[in-house]
mmCIF file of C-alpha atoms in Angstrom:
data_model
loop_
_atom_site.group_PDB
_atom_site.id
_atom_site.type_symbol
_atom_site.label_atom_id
_atom_site.label_comp_id
_atom_site.label_asym_id
_atom_site.label_seq_id
_atom_site.Cartn_x
_atom_site.Cartn_y
_atom_site.Cartn_z
ATOM 1 C CA UNK A 509 -38.988 -6.789 44.880
ATOM 2 C CA UNK A 510 -41.949 -5.357 44.185
ATOM 3 C CA UNK A 511 -42.271 -1.444 43.810
ATOM 4 C CA UNK A 512 -43.644 -1.242 47.578
ATOM 5 C CA UNK A 513 -40.605 -3.674 48.699
ATOM 6 C CA UNK A 514 -38.166 -1.325 46.767
ATOM 7 C CA UNK A 515 -39.633 1.787 48.281
ATOM 8 C CA UNK A 516 -39.911 0.247 51.674
ATOM 9 C CA UNK A 517 -36.595 -1.090 52.588
ATOM 10 C CA UNK A 518 -34.623 1.731 50.545
ATOM 11 C CA UNK A 519 -36.309 4.640 49.481
ATOM 12 C CA UNK A 520 -33.400 5.900 47.498
ATOM 13 C CA UNK A 521 -33.892 3.184 45.684
ATOM 14 C CA UNK A 522 -37.319 3.714 45.128
ATOM 15 C CA UNK A 523 -36.609 7.381 43.868
ATOM 16 C CA UNK A 524 -34.507 5.839 40.967
ATOM 17 C CA UNK A 525 -37.501 3.042 39.927
ATOM 18 C CA UNK A 526 -38.377 4.876 37.186
ATOM 19 C CA UNK A 527 -34.857 4.980 35.815
ATOM 20 C CA UNK A 528 -35.024 1.290 36.570
ATOM 21 C CA UNK A 529 -37.777 0.051 34.685
ATOM 22 C CA UNK A 530 -36.901 2.072 31.711
ATOM 23 C CA UNK A 531 -33.383 0.283 32.127
ATOM 24 C CA UNK A 532 -35.563 -3.128 32.650
ATOM 25 C CA UNK A 533 -37.490 -2.163 29.264
ATOM 26 C CA UNK A 534 -34.374 -1.224 27.807
ATOM 27 C CA UNK A 535 -32.695 -4.285 28.028
ATOM 28 C CA UNK A 536 -35.193 -6.428 26.899
ATOM 29 C CA UNK A 537 -35.346 -4.441 23.627
ATOM 30 C CA UNK A 538 -32.492 -6.659 23.096
ATOM 31 C CA UNK A 539 -33.558 -9.006 19.994
ATOM 32 C CA UNK A 540 -30.168 -9.839 18.683
ATOM 33 C CA UNK A 541 -27.814 -12.073 21.632
ATOM 34 C CA UNK A 542 -23.759 -11.631 21.479
ATOM 35 C CA UNK A 543 -22.759 -13.633 18.762
ATOM 36 C CA UNK A 544 -21.094 -16.819 19.714
ATOM 37 C CA UNK A 545 -17.843 -16.493 17.312
ATOM 38 C CA UNK A 546 -17.158 -12.998 18.831
ATOM 39 C CA UNK A 547 -17.019 -14.632 22.780
ATOM 40 C CA UNK A 548 -14.392 -17.032 21.434
ATOM 41 C CA UNK A 549 -10.815 -16.090 21.788
ATOM 42 C CA UNK A 550 -9.522 -14.721 18.906
ATOM 43 C CA UNK A 551 -7.094 -17.068 17.249
ATOM 44 C CA UNK A 552 -4.707 -16.186 14.361
ATOM 45 C CA UNK A 553 -2.623 -18.574 12.663
ATOM 46 C CA UNK A 554 1.130 -18.228 11.847
ATOM 47 C CA UNK A 555 1.584 -18.104 8.082
ATOM 48 C CA UNK A 556 4.603 -17.489 5.400
ATOM 49 C CA UNK A 557 3.466 -14.908 3.382
ATOM 50 C CA UNK A 558 5.024 -14.800 0.448
ATOM 51 C CA UNK A 559 2.689 -12.938 -1.581
ATOM 52 C CA UNK A 560 2.800 -9.725 -2.235
ATOM 53 C CA UNK A 561 1.097 -8.203 0.769
ATOM 54 C CA UNK A 562 1.281 -7.473 3.069
ATOM 55 C CA UNK A 563 4.009 -9.182 3.988
ATOM 56 C CA UNK A 564 5.176 -10.581 7.375
ATOM 57 C CA UNK A 565 6.739 -8.300 9.984
ATOM 58 C CA UNK A 566 9.013 -7.922 12.266
ATOM 59 C CA UNK A 567 8.574 -8.958 15.872
ATOM 60 C CA UNK A 568 10.313 -4.700 16.464
ATOM 61 C CA UNK A 569 7.643 -3.423 14.611
ATOM 62 C CA UNK A 570 4.744 -5.605 15.972
ATOM 63 C CA UNK A 571 5.890 -4.739 19.424
ATOM 64 C CA UNK A 572 5.846 -1.030 18.322
ATOM 65 C CA UNK A 573 1.634 -1.204 17.838
ATOM 66 C CA UNK A 574 0.966 -2.516 21.293
ATOM 67 C CA UNK A 575 2.720 0.527 22.906
ATOM 68 C CA UNK A 576 -0.066 2.817 25.403
ATOM 69 C CA UNK A 577 -2.528 4.929 22.976
ATOM 70 C CA UNK A 578 -1.655 8.425 23.515
ATOM 71 C CA UNK A 579 -3.765 10.999 22.209
ATOM 72 C CA UNK A 580 -3.405 11.764 18.256
ATOM 73 C CA UNK A 581 -3.282 15.733 19.038
ATOM 74 C CA UNK A 582 -0.867 15.595 21.995
ATOM 75 C CA UNK A 583 2.713 17.109 21.254
ATOM 76 C CA UNK A 584 4.147 13.274 21.400
ATOM 77 C CA UNK A 585 2.192 12.441 19.155
ATOM 78 C CA UNK A 586 3.227 15.276 16.612
ATOM 79 C CA UNK A 587 7.116 14.365 17.077
ATOM 80 C CA UNK A 588 6.253 10.697 16.878
ATOM 81 C CA UNK A 589 4.569 12.228 12.971
ATOM 82 C CA UNK A 590 7.586 14.577 12.277
ATOM 83 C CA UNK A 591 9.787 11.491 12.787
ATOM 84 C CA UNK A 592 7.692 9.283 10.047
ATOM 85 C CA UNK A 593 8.313 13.107 7.525
ATOM 86 C CA UNK A 594 11.629 12.414 7.751
ATOM 87 C CA UNK A 595 11.460 8.615 7.587
ATOM 88 C CA UNK A 596 9.538 9.690 4.383
ATOM 89 C CA UNK A 597 11.774 11.744 2.954
ATOM 90 C CA UNK A 598 15.153 9.376 3.295
ATOM 91 C CA UNK A 599 13.258 6.203 1.634
ATOM 92 C CA UNK A 600 11.790 8.510 -0.922
ATOM 93 C CA UNK A 601 14.861 10.768 -1.427
ATOM 94 C CA UNK A 602 13.259 13.673 -1.328
ATOM 95 C CA UNK A 603 13.377 17.135 0.749
ATOM 96 C CA UNK A 604 9.867 18.328 0.072
ATOM 97 C CA UNK A 605 8.508 19.591 3.006
ATOM 98 C CA UNK A 606 4.336 18.693 1.930
ATOM 99 C CA UNK A 607 5.056 15.034 3.120
ATOM 100 C CA UNK A 608 2.630 12.996 5.069
ATOM 101 C CA UNK A 609 1.020 9.640 5.911
ATOM 102 C CA UNK A 610 -2.193 8.835 4.824
ATOM 103 C CA UNK A 611 -4.598 7.009 7.244
ATOM 104 C CA UNK A 612 -5.246 4.241 5.109
ATOM 105 C CA UNK A 613 -4.085 1.493 2.584
ATOM 106 C CA UNK A 614 -2.020 2.552 -0.623
ATOM 107 C CA UNK A 615 -5.253 3.180 -2.504
ATOM 108 C CA UNK A 616 -5.751 6.053 -0.079
ATOM 109 C CA UNK A 617 -2.861 7.610 -1.227
ATOM 110 C CA UNK A 618 -3.483 6.877 -4.453
ATOM 111 C CA UNK A 619 -7.180 8.849 -4.384
ATOM 112 C CA UNK A 620 -5.695 11.706 -2.685
ATOM 113 C CA UNK A 621 -3.043 12.126 -5.261
ATOM 114 C CA UNK A 622 -5.804 12.354 -8.005
ATOM 115 C CA UNK A 623 -8.037 13.999 -6.211
ATOM 116 C CA UNK A 624 -5.872 16.800 -5.064
ATOM 117 C CA UNK A 625 -4.111 17.442 -8.276
ATOM 118 C CA UNK A 626 -6.666 17.068 -10.840
ATOM 119 C CA UNK A 627 -10.096 19.015 -11.463
ATOM 120 C CA UNK A 628 -13.393 17.710 -12.891
ATOM 121 C CA UNK A 629 -12.676 18.090 -16.987
ATOM 122 C CA UNK A 630 -9.076 18.556 -17.126
ATOM 123 C CA UNK A 631 -7.291 15.875 -19.199
ATOM 124 C CA UNK A 632 -4.651 12.822 -17.299
ATOM 125 C CA UNK A 633 -2.878 10.296 -18.582
ATOM 126 C CA UNK A 634 -2.857 7.198 -17.576
ATOM 127 C CA UNK A 635 -0.048 4.280 -18.620
ATOM 128 C CA UNK A 636 -1.755 0.601 -17.809
ATOM 129 C CA UNK A 637 0.083 -2.410 -18.011
ATOM 130 C CA UNK A 638 -1.765 -3.827 -15.036
ATOM 131 C CA UNK A 639 -4.076 -3.269 -12.171
ATOM 132 C CA UNK A 640 -2.427 -0.164 -10.964
ATOM 133 C CA UNK A 641 -2.819 1.724 -13.623
ATOM 134 C CA UNK A 642 -6.182 0.714 -14.387
ATOM 135 C CA UNK A 643 -7.585 1.741 -10.576
ATOM 136 C CA UNK A 644 -5.988 5.018 -10.978
ATOM 137 C CA UNK A 645 -8.017 5.602 -14.254
ATOM 138 C CA UNK A 646 -11.073 4.534 -12.716
ATOM 139 C CA UNK A 647 -10.122 7.050 -9.694
ATOM 140 C CA UNK A 648 -9.465 9.546 -12.021
ATOM 141 C CA UNK A 649 -13.213 8.738 -14.220
ATOM 142 C CA UNK A 650 -14.893 8.625 -11.254
ATOM 143 C CA UNK A 651 -14.124 12.792 -9.804
ATOM 144 C CA UNK A 652 -14.811 13.728 -13.717
ATOM 145 C CA UNK A 653 -11.212 13.906 -15.326
ATOM 146 C CA UNK A 654 -10.849 13.665 -19.140
ATOM 147 C CA UNK A 655 -9.259 10.161 -18.771
ATOM 148 C CA UNK A 656 -6.732 9.132 -21.562
ATOM 149 C CA UNK A 657 -4.855 5.513 -21.231
ATOM 150 C CA UNK A 658 -1.723 4.357 -22.309
ATOM 151 C CA UNK A 659 -2.328 0.657 -22.497
ATOM 152 C CA UNK A 660 -0.210 -2.277 -23.079
ATOM 153 C CA UNK A 661 -0.476 -6.052 -22.032
ATOM 154 C CA UNK A 662 0.171 -7.234 -18.320
ATOM 155 C CA UNK A 663 4.446 -7.244 -18.165
ATOM 156 C CA UNK A 664 4.766 -4.900 -21.246
ATOM 157 C CA UNK A 665 7.143 -1.629 -20.430
ATOM 158 C CA UNK A 666 6.948 1.571 -21.733
ATOM 159 C CA UNK A 667 8.706 3.825 -23.209
ATOM 160 C CA UNK A 668 9.993 7.525 -23.035
ATOM 161 C CA UNK A 669 9.980 7.818 -26.673
ATOM 162 C CA UNK A 670 5.559 6.409 -26.264
ATOM 163 C CA UNK A 671 4.934 7.997 -22.918
ATOM 164 C CA UNK A 672 6.228 11.688 -24.513
ATOM 165 C CA UNK A 673 4.694 11.267 -28.057
ATOM 166 C CA UNK A 674 1.153 10.263 -25.974
ATOM 167 C CA UNK A 675 1.268 13.334 -23.198
ATOM 168 C CA UNK A 676 2.234 15.844 -26.631
ATOM 169 C CA UNK A 677 -1.135 14.535 -27.974
ATOM 170 C CA UNK A 678 -3.264 14.419 -24.779
ATOM 171 C CA UNK A 679 -1.836 17.449 -23.251
ATOM 172 C CA UNK A 680 -2.652 16.064 -19.529
ATOM 173 C CA UNK A 681 -2.301 17.970 -16.356
ATOM 174 C CA UNK A 682 -0.798 14.877 -14.672
ATOM 175 C CA UNK A 683 0.365 11.654 -15.754
ATOM 176 C CA UNK A 684 0.347 8.311 -14.175
ATOM 177 C CA UNK A 685 3.005 5.193 -14.076
ATOM 178 C CA UNK A 686 3.219 2.265 -11.509
ATOM 179 C CA UNK A 687 7.326 1.700 -11.120
ATOM 180 C CA UNK A 688 6.293 -1.481 -9.362
ATOM 181 C CA UNK A 689 3.757 -3.249 -11.471
ATOM 182 C CA UNK A 690 3.156 -5.906 -8.894
ATOM 183 C CA UNK A 691 0.063 -7.700 -10.812
ATOM 184 C CA UNK A 692 2.922 -8.151 -13.314
ATOM 185 C CA UNK A 693 5.768 -8.457 -11.305
ATOM 186 C CA UNK A 694 7.392 -5.750 -13.618
ATOM 187 C CA UNK A 695 9.491 -2.611 -12.262
ATOM 188 C CA UNK A 696 9.462 0.378 -15.063
ATOM 189 C CA UNK A 697 12.141 2.277 -15.711
ATOM 190 C CA UNK A 698 11.342 6.232 -15.132
ATOM 191 C CA UNK A 699 14.792 8.009 -15.778
ATOM 192 C CA UNK A 700 13.508 11.169 -17.893
ATOM 193 C CA UNK A 701 10.169 10.783 -17.655
ATOM 194 C CA UNK A 702 9.866 13.841 -15.154
ATOM 195 C CA UNK A 703 11.848 15.634 -17.654
ATOM 196 C CA UNK A 704 9.164 15.230 -20.377
ATOM 197 C CA UNK A 705 6.715 15.982 -17.595
ATOM 198 C CA UNK A 706 7.647 18.997 -17.131
ATOM 199 C CA UNK A 707 8.714 20.242 -20.868
ATOM 200 C CA UNK A 708 4.545 19.518 -20.787
ATOM 201 C CA UNK A 709 3.680 21.478 -18.088
ATOM 202 C CA UNK A 710 2.578 18.439 -16.942
ATOM 203 C CA UNK A 711 2.709 16.452 -13.004
ATOM 204 C CA UNK A 712 4.324 13.060 -12.962
ATOM 205 C CA UNK A 713 2.394 11.003 -10.188
ATOM 206 C CA UNK A 714 4.495 7.694 -9.406
ATOM 207 C CA UNK A 715 2.894 4.591 -7.542
ATOM 208 C CA UNK A 716 6.042 2.957 -5.766
ATOM 209 C CA UNK A 717 3.506 0.261 -3.285
ATOM 210 C CA UNK A 718 5.469 -2.600 -4.444
ATOM 211 C CA UNK A 719 8.781 -1.187 -4.994
ATOM 212 C CA UNK A 720 9.816 1.472 -2.381
ATOM 213 C CA UNK A 721 12.754 0.036 -0.275
ATOM 214 C CA UNK A 722 13.550 -2.802 -2.704
ATOM 215 C CA UNK A 723 14.341 -1.185 -6.256
ATOM 216 C CA UNK A 724 15.946 2.209 -6.363
ATOM 217 C CA UNK A 725 14.194 5.376 -6.475
ATOM 218 C CA UNK A 726 14.968 8.952 -6.295
ATOM 219 C CA UNK A 727 12.216 11.522 -6.298
ATOM 220 C CA UNK A 728 14.039 14.627 -6.241
ATOM 221 C CA UNK A 729 16.627 13.356 -8.729
ATOM 222 C CA UNK A 730 13.917 12.034 -11.369
ATOM 223 C CA UNK A 731 11.457 15.145 -11.152
ATOM 224 C CA UNK A 732 8.936 13.224 -9.672
ATOM 225 C CA UNK A 733 6.396 15.451 -8.759
ATOM 226 C CA UNK A 734 4.152 13.013 -6.572
ATOM 227 C CA UNK A 735 5.740 9.941 -4.846
ATOM 228 C CA UNK A 736 3.199 7.367 -2.645
ATOM 229 C CA UNK A 737 3.890 4.013 -0.813
ATOM 230 C CA UNK A 738 2.062 1.080 1.328
ATOM 231 C CA UNK A 739 3.317 0.044 4.815
ATOM 232 C CA UNK A 740 2.564 -3.229 3.845
ATOM 233 C CA UNK A 741 5.153 -4.427 1.079
ATOM 234 C CA UNK A 742 8.891 -3.944 1.732
ATOM 235 C CA UNK A 743 8.321 -1.394 4.326
ATOM 236 C CA UNK A 744 7.140 -4.471 6.749
ATOM 237 C CA UNK A 745 4.451 -2.485 8.383
ATOM 238 C CA UNK A 746 0.941 -3.960 8.792
ATOM 239 C CA UNK A 747 -1.524 -2.329 6.378
ATOM 240 C CA UNK A 748 -3.295 0.795 6.987
ATOM 241 C CA UNK A 749 -0.619 4.019 6.261
ATOM 242 C CA UNK A 750 0.478 5.116 3.238
ATOM 243 C CA UNK A 751 3.436 7.682 2.866
ATOM 244 C CA UNK A 752 3.260 10.400 0.190
ATOM 245 C CA UNK A 753 4.822 13.375 -1.154
ATOM 246 C CA UNK A 754 3.766 16.272 -3.054
ATOM 247 C CA UNK A 755 6.521 18.767 -4.427
ATOM 248 C CA UNK A 756 6.164 22.395 -5.320
ATOM 249 C CA UNK A 757 4.627 22.342 -8.726
ATOM 250 C CA UNK A 758 2.478 19.876 -7.282
ATOM 251 C CA UNK A 759 1.741 21.917 -4.666
ATOM 252 C CA UNK A 760 0.707 24.857 -7.430
ATOM 253 C CA UNK A 761 -0.998 22.985 -8.895
ATOM 254 C CA UNK A 762 -3.438 21.220 -5.751
ATOM 255 C CA UNK A 763 -3.481 24.993 -3.811
ATOM 256 C CA UNK A 764 -4.739 27.119 -6.518
ATOM 257 C CA UNK A 765 -8.097 24.867 -7.214
ATOM 258 C CA UNK A 766 -11.365 26.377 -8.943
ATOM 259 C CA UNK A 767 -13.010 23.476 -6.992
ATOM 260 C CA UNK A 768 -12.902 21.610 -3.905
ATOM 261 C CA UNK A 769 -11.396 17.956 -3.956
ATOM 262 C CA UNK A 770 -14.242 15.757 -4.544
ATOM 263 C CA UNK A 771 -13.134 14.396 -0.478
ATOM 264 C CA UNK A 772 -13.317 15.792 2.594
ATOM 265 C CA UNK A 773 -10.982 13.086 4.510
ATOM 266 C CA UNK A 774 -8.135 13.273 1.790
ATOM 267 C CA UNK A 775 -8.360 17.030 0.781
ATOM 268 C CA UNK A 776 -4.444 18.396 1.495
ATOM 269 C CA UNK A 777 -5.545 21.937 2.762
ATOM 270 C CA UNK A 778 -6.517 19.923 6.029
ATOM 271 C CA UNK A 779 -4.189 17.393 5.910
ATOM 272 C CA UNK A 780 -1.407 19.348 5.351
ATOM 273 C CA UNK A 781 -2.073 21.305 8.545
ATOM 274 C CA UNK A 782 -2.864 18.041 10.286
ATOM 275 C CA UNK A 783 0.857 17.007 9.846
ATOM 276 C CA UNK A 784 2.432 20.508 10.463
ATOM 277 C CA UNK A 785 3.664 20.868 6.580
ATOM 278 C CA UNK A 786 1.317 24.898 6.233
ATOM 279 C CA UNK A 787 3.670 26.611 8.440
ATOM 280 C CA UNK A 788 0.927 27.553 10.779
ATOM 281 C CA UNK A 789 1.707 27.108 14.585
ATOM 282 C CA UNK A 790 -1.526 25.423 15.380
ATOM 283 C CA UNK A 791 -2.512 21.974 14.215
ATOM 284 C CA UNK A 792 -6.302 21.723 13.941
ATOM 285 C CA UNK A 793 -8.359 18.541 14.297
ATOM 286 C CA UNK A 794 -9.129 17.050 11.089
ATOM 287 C CA UNK A 795 -9.663 13.220 11.581
ATOM 288 C CA UNK A 796 -8.332 10.716 14.164
ATOM 289 C CA UNK A 797 -5.164 9.002 13.241
ATOM 290 C CA UNK A 798 -4.119 5.329 13.557
ATOM 291 C CA UNK A 799 -2.153 5.504 16.189
ATOM 292 C CA UNK A 800 -0.681 2.442 16.626
ATOM 293 C CA UNK A 801 -0.525 2.583 12.671
ATOM 294 C CA UNK A 802 1.964 5.449 13.397
ATOM 295 C CA UNK A 803 3.421 4.149 15.417
ATOM 296 C CA UNK A 804 4.416 0.924 13.730
ATOM 297 C CA UNK A 805 5.060 2.951 10.805
ATOM 298 C CA UNK A 806 7.695 5.216 12.499
ATOM 299 C CA UNK A 807 9.559 2.072 13.814
ATOM 300 C CA UNK A 808 9.757 0.460 10.048
ATOM 301 C CA UNK A 809 10.581 3.732 8.797
ATOM 302 C CA UNK A 810 13.637 3.708 11.403
ATOM 303 C CA UNK A 811 14.906 -0.370 10.396
ATOM 304 C CA UNK A 812 14.986 1.088 6.866
ATOM 305 C CA UNK A 813 16.845 4.157 7.815
ATOM 306 C CA UNK A 814 19.659 1.851 9.759
ATOM 307 C CA UNK A 815 20.069 -0.905 7.062
ATOM 308 C CA UNK A 816 20.572 1.944 4.360
ATOM 309 C CA UNK A 817 18.674 2.747 1.589
ATOM 310 C CA UNK A 818 21.390 1.167 -0.644
ATOM 311 C CA UNK A 819 22.094 -2.456 1.245
ATOM 312 C CA UNK A 820 18.251 -2.492 1.232
ATOM 313 C CA UNK A 821 18.182 -2.505 -2.064
ATOM 314 C CA UNK A 822 21.078 -4.798 -2.965
ATOM 315 C CA UNK A 823 19.622 -7.506 -0.383
ATOM 316 C CA UNK A 824 16.082 -7.434 -2.583
ATOM 317 C CA UNK A 825 17.997 -7.730 -6.148
ATOM 318 C CA UNK A 826 20.311 -10.689 -4.758
ATOM 319 C CA UNK A 827 17.450 -12.534 -2.965
ATOM 320 C CA UNK A 828 15.240 -12.502 -5.995
ATOM 321 C CA UNK A 829 18.450 -13.363 -8.545
ATOM 322 C CA UNK A 830 18.814 -16.377 -5.835
ATOM 323 C CA UNK A 831 14.765 -16.844 -6.162
ATOM 324 C CA UNK A 832 14.746 -17.171 -10.295
ATOM 325 C CA UNK A 833 17.785 -19.653 -10.708
ATOM 326 C CA UNK A 834 15.445 -21.890 -8.115
ATOM 327 C CA UNK A 835 12.959 -21.077 -10.013
ATOM 328 C CA UNK A 836 14.554 -21.669 -13.386
ATOM 329 C CA UNK A 837 15.756 -25.275 -11.871
ATOM 330 C CA UNK A 838 12.274 -26.694 -11.234
ATOM 331 C CA UNK A 839 11.843 -25.921 -15.062
ATOM 332 C CA UNK A 840 9.100 -22.907 -14.265
ATOM 333 C CA UNK A 841 9.503 -19.818 -16.952
ATOM 334 C CA UNK A 842 9.815 -16.559 -15.413
ATOM 335 C CA UNK A 843 7.059 -13.931 -16.613
ATOM 336 C CA UNK A 844 9.266 -11.475 -17.497
ATOM 337 C CA UNK A 845 11.910 -11.795 -20.134
ATOM 338 C CA UNK A 846 13.970 -9.196 -19.161
ATOM 339 C CA UNK A 847 15.790 -9.871 -15.626
ATOM 340 C CA UNK A 848 16.342 -5.904 -15.708
ATOM 341 C CA UNK A 849 12.846 -4.785 -15.852
ATOM 342 C CA UNK A 850 12.204 -7.769 -12.810
ATOM 343 C CA UNK A 851 10.480 -6.440 -9.681
ATOM 344 C CA UNK A 852 12.626 -7.486 -7.324
ATOM 345 C CA UNK A 853 9.844 -7.760 -4.567
ATOM 346 C CA UNK A 854 7.504 -9.765 -6.195
ATOM 347 C CA UNK A 855 8.563 -12.501 -8.771
ATOM 348 C CA UNK A 856 6.082 -14.054 -11.321
ATOM 349 C CA UNK A 857 5.919 -16.894 -13.260
ATOM 350 C CA UNK A 858 3.725 -18.237 -16.177
ATOM 351 C CA UNK A 859 1.465 -20.899 -15.107
ATOM 352 C CA UNK A 860 2.769 -24.196 -15.454
ATOM 353 C CA UNK A 861 1.743 -26.090 -18.483
ATOM 354 C CA UNK A 862 -0.910 -28.293 -17.739
ATOM 355 C CA UNK A 863 -1.481 -27.419 -14.018
ATOM 356 C CA UNK A 864 -4.465 -25.580 -12.643
ATOM 357 C CA UNK A 865 -2.967 -22.431 -10.498
ATOM 358 C CA UNK A 866 -5.675 -22.215 -7.869
ATOM 359 C CA UNK A 867 -5.638 -26.104 -6.893
ATOM 360 C CA UNK A 868 -1.477 -25.311 -6.891
ATOM 361 C CA UNK A 869 -1.515 -22.084 -4.507
ATOM 362 C CA UNK A 870 -4.614 -24.184 -2.260
ATOM 363 C CA UNK A 871 -2.664 -27.389 -1.503
ATOM 364 C CA UNK A 872 1.060 -24.554 -0.843
ATOM 365 C CA UNK A 873 -1.353 -23.053 1.409
ATOM 366 C CA UNK A 874 -2.763 -26.618 3.374
ATOM 367 C CA UNK A 875 0.582 -28.257 3.214
ATOM 368 C CA UNK A 876 2.963 -25.556 3.704
ATOM 369 C CA UNK A 877 0.947 -22.729 5.516
ATOM 370 C CA UNK A 878 2.262 -20.526 2.796
ATOM 371 C CA UNK A 879 0.767 -17.779 0.834
ATOM 372 C CA UNK A 880 1.693 -17.355 -2.614
ATOM 373 C CA UNK A 881 -0.796 -15.901 -5.349
ATOM 374 C CA UNK A 882 -2.087 -15.264 -8.757
ATOM 375 C CA UNK A 883 -2.445 -12.585 -11.003
ATOM 376 C CA UNK A 884 -4.572 -9.513 -10.408
ATOM 377 C CA UNK A 885 -6.859 -7.545 -12.481
ATOM 378 C CA UNK A 886 -5.301 -8.260 -16.738
ATOM 379 C CA UNK A 887 -2.760 -10.783 -15.246
ATOM 380 C CA UNK A 888 -5.399 -13.216 -13.853
ATOM 381 C CA UNK A 889 -4.614 -16.743 -15.651
ATOM 382 C CA UNK A 890 -1.826 -15.978 -16.654
ATOM 383 C CA UNK A 891 0.704 -15.840 -13.809
ATOM 384 C CA UNK A 892 1.402 -17.058 -10.251
ATOM 385 C CA UNK A 893 3.080 -14.267 -7.745
ATOM 386 C CA UNK A 894 5.744 -15.056 -5.336
ATOM 387 C CA UNK A 895 7.000 -11.859 -2.825
ATOM 388 C CA UNK A 896 10.056 -11.580 -0.379
ATOM 389 C CA UNK A 897 10.390 -8.142 0.370
ATOM 390 C CA UNK A 898 11.411 -6.506 3.265
ATOM 391 C CA UNK A 899 11.469 -8.413 6.659
ATOM 392 C CA UNK A 900 10.963 -11.849 4.925
ATOM 393 C CA UNK A 901 13.812 -10.778 1.949
ATOM 394 C CA UNK A 902 15.920 -13.837 2.764
ATOM 395 C CA UNK A 903 17.606 -17.263 0.765
ATOM 396 C CA UNK A 904 16.061 -19.341 3.346
ATOM 397 C CA UNK A 905 12.842 -18.461 2.490
ATOM 398 C CA UNK A 906 13.491 -18.107 -1.106
ATOM 399 C CA UNK A 907 14.450 -21.949 -0.461
ATOM 400 C CA UNK A 908 10.619 -22.681 1.492
ATOM 401 C CA UNK A 909 9.053 -21.217 -1.055
ATOM 402 C CA UNK A 910 10.930 -23.617 -3.447
ATOM 403 C CA UNK A 911 10.501 -26.030 -1.787
ATOM 404 C CA UNK A 912 6.580 -25.869 -1.473
ATOM 405 C CA UNK A 913 6.387 -25.074 -5.103
ATOM 406 C CA UNK A 914 8.582 -28.741 -6.126
ATOM 407 C CA UNK A 915 5.755 -30.207 -3.860
ATOM 408 C CA UNK A 916 2.958 -28.613 -5.361
ATOM 409 C CA UNK A 917 4.537 -29.373 -8.437
ATOM 410 C CA UNK A 918 4.631 -32.838 -8.089
ATOM 411 C CA UNK A 919 1.195 -33.653 -5.896
ATOM 412 C CA UNK A 920 -1.053 -31.464 -7.718
ATOM 413 C CA UNK A 921 -2.604 -32.703 -10.802
ATOM 414 C CA UNK A 922 -1.311 -32.728 -13.899
ATOM 415 C CA UNK A 923 -3.484 -32.758 -17.537
ATOM 416 C CA UNK A 924 -3.034 -34.486 -20.122
ATOM 417 C CA UNK A 925 -3.140 -32.650 -22.506
#
């Protein structure tokens, strides 16, 4: 149709002709075509996620994430967030009011803890025996803290005597320790360390991303000031949310700062209101939380509460011991010699002599649709990691993992050296 014909046949359209012309020009300005890949249906393979996380998610948790979306500031959403807080109280064994779930992975909680409790120029002490201490040290350095490091090789653990000596020397405002150092497969004892930190007026920050639900932790009884975890490991929710809790000591430091935290998104002044922890009647908009992610986290915490912490700890210990025996029967060497220091959720084995660990992992993925991983950070080239946590924590899955490893040992090339 010409513009004259449009005017003759449809006077209303004629008045809209300039709009149509603008629309045509706008459409003709698109030079990047729709990508062929995005026009294909989404396909995701089923894999056995027997690495250090994420782990396979129970159908009940998957189903919860497909519930209808509601507004992140709706009263029903606040109720779900309140349920999550109560679930975290149980999982952490704490009565702390300042308990929330971060919109982000475990790294979000890690940064939130450091950004809110440390100011530029203040001294912090970081225990490093794997990648997580390295990460916290870098985060603290980036925001201007005076970072001191207590370092051991992957697999090494810290004694209370070593920790108190370092705290006395550096006088930090914050001491960090990973309870579950998944890059090495170590479960660090924490009894008595909270008392040391209180004696020296230092906050005690603990990472339980890989250990929560798999190994005992008692936030209040062990005098842990700040505790965080991630959703995607033994909690068995999809990645993307991260529970964190601050006790009164941490809150006093956090809310009596001279400077604002370097991150607006992670500022607990705002997050405490969003989560209804600040005593105010109205929750103000801060950011749009991951609604479906919170549904899934709420359901995963419900499953943990139904099972019971003690039963979850027992099951992880039992299945880990079963896996250890099977690995030793294959002639493989467990990386952590002391069984009491092994992380029940993530088992590390020394790379078998003469084998290329990368080749073994590729073989296992190709022939068994199974993820296992190598080391991470300082443990790369030292270990292979097998994770059986939460929903995956079953002896039948240990058997699958052992069968895949036996197959790889048989069929992957071994050097003559």
